[in-house]
Short mmCIF file of C-alpha atoms in Angstrom, two decimals:
data_model
loop_
_atom_site.label_atom_id
_atom_site.label_comp_id
_atom_site.label_asym_id
_atom_site.label_seq_id
_atom_site.Cartn_x
_atom_site.Cartn_y
_atom_site.Cartn_z
CA UNK M 1 -137.10 60.37 184.43
CA UNK M 2 -137.57 63.39 182.20
CA UNK M 3 -140.45 65.87 182.26
CA UNK M 4 -141.57 68.16 179.45
CA UNK M 5 -144.01 70.92 178.63
CA UNK M 6 -144.98 71.51 174.99
CA UNK M 7 -145.89 74.89 173.55
CA UNK M 8 -146.10 76.79 170.28
CA UNK M 9 -144.37 79.67 172.12
CA UNK M 10 -140.57 79.61 171.66
CA UNK M 11 -139.89 82.25 174.32
CA UNK M 12 -140.94 80.86 177.70
CA UNK M 13 -138.31 81.68 180.31
CA UNK M 14 -140.37 80.70 183.37
CA UNK M 15 -143.54 78.64 183.86
CA UNK M 16 -145.77 80.26 186.46
CA UNK M 17 -148.50 78.18 188.12
CA UNK M 18 -151.90 78.97 186.65
CA UNK M 19 -155.37 77.46 186.95
CA UNK M 20 -156.75 75.22 184.21
CA UNK M 21 -158.73 77.04 181.49
CA UNK M 22 -161.85 74.98 182.06
CA UNK M 23 -162.23 73.59 185.59
CA UNK M 24 -163.52 70.03 185.74
CA UNK M 25 -165.25 67.96 188.37
CA UNK M 26 -162.50 66.30 190.42
CA UNK M 27 -162.71 63.48 192.94
CA UNK M 28 -162.98 64.55 196.56
CA UNK M 29 -159.61 65.73 197.76
CA UNK M 30 -158.31 66.45 194.23
CA UNK M 31 -160.15 69.72 193.59
CA UNK M 32 -156.77 71.45 193.88
CA UNK M 33 -155.97 70.17 190.37
CA UNK M 34 -158.13 73.01 189.00
CA UNK M 35 -155.97 75.55 190.83
CA UNK M 36 -152.69 77.22 189.89
CA UNK M 37 -150.21 74.59 188.74
CA UNK M 38 -147.44 73.98 186.22
CA UNK M 39 -148.29 70.88 184.17
CA UNK M 40 -145.75 68.48 182.69
CA UNK M 41 -145.75 65.17 180.84
CA UNK M 42 -143.21 62.39 181.27
CA UNK M 43 -141.05 61.17 178.38
CA UNK M 44 -143.04 57.93 177.96
CA UNK M 45 -146.19 59.92 177.21
CA UNK M 46 -144.76 62.93 175.38
CA UNK M 47 -146.26 61.72 172.09
CA UNK M 48 -149.62 62.95 173.39
CA UNK M 49 -148.47 66.52 172.75
CA UNK M 50 -146.68 66.17 169.39
CA UNK M 51 -149.55 68.03 167.72
CA UNK M 52 -150.46 71.62 166.92
CA UNK M 53 -152.34 73.07 169.89
CA UNK M 54 -155.87 72.79 168.47
CA UNK M 55 -155.47 69.47 166.66
CA UNK M 56 -158.20 67.00 167.65
CA UNK M 57 -156.75 63.57 168.33
CA UNK M 58 -157.41 60.27 170.03
CA UNK M 59 -154.59 58.32 171.66
CA UNK M 60 -154.75 54.69 172.70
CA UNK M 61 -152.48 52.20 174.45
CA UNK M 62 -152.80 48.96 176.37
CA UNK M 63 -153.36 48.82 180.13
CA UNK M 64 -152.36 45.78 182.20
CA UNK M 65 -155.95 44.53 182.01
CA UNK M 66 -156.31 45.08 178.24
CA UNK M 67 -157.54 42.00 176.44
CA UNK M 68 -154.90 40.52 174.13
CA UNK M 69 -157.35 40.37 171.23
CA UNK M 70 -158.05 44.10 171.58
CA UNK M 71 -154.37 44.92 171.91
CA UNK M 72 -153.58 43.03 168.70
CA UNK M 73 -156.60 44.43 166.84
CA UNK M 74 -156.08 48.10 167.72
CA UNK M 75 -152.33 48.35 168.33
CA UNK M 76 -150.66 45.58 166.34
CA UNK M 77 -146.98 45.73 167.23
CA UNK M 78 -147.07 49.39 168.29
CA UNK M 79 -146.97 50.47 171.96
CA UNK M 80 -149.54 53.18 171.22
CA UNK M 81 -151.55 54.66 168.37
CA UNK M 82 -152.34 58.33 167.70
CA UNK M 83 -155.31 59.17 165.48
CA UNK M 84 -155.57 62.56 163.78
CA UNK M 85 -157.94 63.84 161.15
CA UNK M 86 -156.64 64.04 157.57
CA UNK M 87 -157.21 67.79 157.20
CA UNK M 88 -154.62 68.29 159.99
CA UNK M 89 -151.85 66.36 158.21
CA UNK M 90 -150.48 69.43 156.42
CA UNK M 91 -150.13 71.25 159.73
CA UNK M 92 -148.47 68.20 161.32
CA UNK M 93 -145.93 68.30 158.50
CA UNK M 94 -145.41 72.08 158.56
CA UNK M 95 -145.70 73.40 162.13
CA UNK M 96 -142.99 73.63 164.75
CA UNK M 97 -143.65 73.16 168.44
CA UNK M 98 -141.28 73.63 171.34
CA UNK M 99 -140.52 71.00 173.94
CA UNK M 100 -139.34 72.48 177.20
CA UNK M 101 -137.48 70.14 179.53
CA UNK M 102 -138.26 70.80 183.17
CA UNK M 103 -136.35 69.87 186.33
CA UNK M 104 -138.13 67.03 188.16
CA UNK M 105 -137.72 68.53 191.65
CA UNK M 106 -140.99 69.75 193.10
CA UNK M 107 -143.24 67.85 190.67
CA UNK M 108 -145.96 65.49 191.91
CA UNK M 109 -146.95 62.39 189.95
CA UNK M 110 -150.70 62.29 189.26
CA UNK M 111 -150.52 58.58 188.35
CA UNK M 112 -152.57 59.41 185.27
CA UNK M 113 -151.17 59.03 181.75
CA UNK M 114 -147.76 60.46 182.60
CA UNK M 115 -149.04 63.78 183.96
CA UNK M 116 -147.12 65.63 186.67
CA UNK M 117 -147.76 68.97 188.37
CA UNK M 118 -145.78 71.52 190.34
CA UNK M 119 -147.29 74.10 192.67
CA UNK M 120 -144.43 76.55 192.19
CA UNK M 121 -142.77 78.42 189.32
CA UNK M 122 -140.49 76.30 187.16
CA UNK M 123 -137.54 77.41 185.05
CA UNK M 124 -137.02 75.15 182.02
CA UNK M 125 -133.57 73.63 181.61
CA UNK M 126 -133.74 73.26 177.82
CA UNK M 127 -135.91 74.08 174.82
CA UNK M 128 -135.99 71.95 171.68
CA UNK M 129 -137.81 73.01 168.51
CA UNK M 130 -139.58 70.05 166.89
CA UNK M 131 -140.66 70.22 163.24
CA UNK M 132 -142.17 67.58 160.95
CA UNK M 133 -144.31 66.34 163.81
CA UNK M 134 -145.65 63.52 161.63
CA UNK M 135 -142.16 61.94 161.74
CA UNK M 136 -141.84 62.03 165.54
CA UNK M 137 -144.23 59.17 166.38
CA UNK M 138 -142.62 56.03 164.91
CA UNK M 139 -139.28 56.50 166.75
CA UNK M 140 -141.33 56.50 169.98
CA UNK M 141 -143.08 53.23 169.08
CA UNK M 142 -146.31 55.08 168.26
CA UNK M 143 -148.18 54.72 165.00
CA UNK M 144 -149.77 57.88 163.60
CA UNK M 145 -153.02 56.92 161.87
CA UNK M 146 -154.61 59.62 159.74
CA UNK M 147 -158.38 59.24 159.37
CA UNK M 148 -161.09 61.26 157.67
CA UNK M 149 -162.97 61.71 160.95
CA UNK M 150 -162.50 60.78 164.60
CA UNK M 151 -166.25 60.18 164.95
CA UNK M 152 -166.20 56.48 163.92
CA UNK M 153 -163.65 55.78 166.67
CA UNK M 154 -166.15 56.36 169.48
CA UNK M 155 -166.32 52.59 169.99
CA UNK M 156 -162.80 52.75 171.44
CA UNK M 157 -164.36 53.86 174.74
CA UNK M 158 -166.05 50.43 174.89
CA UNK M 159 -162.70 48.60 174.85
CA UNK M 160 -160.28 47.71 177.64
CA UNK M 161 -157.65 50.07 176.16
CA UNK M 162 -156.58 53.37 177.68
CA UNK M 163 -158.26 55.98 175.45
CA UNK M 164 -157.59 59.65 175.80
CA UNK M 165 -158.14 62.95 174.11
CA UNK M 166 -155.72 65.41 175.73
CA UNK M 167 -157.34 68.59 177.00
CA UNK M 168 -160.64 67.70 175.31
CA UNK M 169 -159.22 68.54 171.89
CA UNK M 170 -162.01 66.52 170.31
CA UNK M 171 -164.33 69.34 171.21
CA UNK M 172 -162.78 71.35 168.43
CA UNK M 173 -164.34 68.95 165.93
CA UNK M 174 -167.77 69.46 167.50
CA UNK M 175 -168.00 65.78 168.38
CA UNK M 176 -170.93 64.85 170.61
CA UNK M 177 -170.72 61.33 171.97
CA UNK M 178 -172.57 59.22 174.46
CA UNK M 179 -169.98 57.42 176.56
CA UNK M 180 -170.68 54.19 178.45
CA UNK M 181 -171.96 54.82 181.96
CA UNK M 182 -172.78 58.46 181.33
CA UNK M 183 -175.84 60.49 180.58
CA UNK M 184 -174.00 61.71 177.50
CA UNK M 185 -170.93 63.82 177.07
CA UNK M 186 -171.26 66.91 174.99
CA UNK M 187 -167.95 68.18 173.71
CA UNK M 188 -168.91 71.35 171.94
CA UNK M 189 -166.65 74.18 170.79
#
């Protein structure tokens, strides 16, 4: 297993645990996830972070219980799909991000979309600069779909697919959606 942290900063020598920027409501016993931690993503899910920091995106993939008809309709032959808005394509083509490989010792699996955390400082073992982000998806079995707006994709939350928007990046588009089973979710910048 390999763990990574992505950043636009090319000069990180040590990752110090720090609290999340915006604390969220956590299940009982998991409140500590808002506290000081070093966050990492496993190699199977690294495509979630192949974007400029502020780029709104929606990522989908099948879960074991995903209906075959939905899998075929939304994913086709891809293992996952990443949606990004068209006005971000130029930045996907031009920007460079840095993938830091982290030692796995001391990390705890959150059993949630490939996320891992460490409660101690972590020294990266390697840094790789990644450019032409738009070309990084297909080799990972992920289709990058460029759309005019993410707004029409709100119906994805009514499917049996895993749907995510890392770090609430959709908020940067000012999207306000009503999600099933909620009183409404306001994602405002």
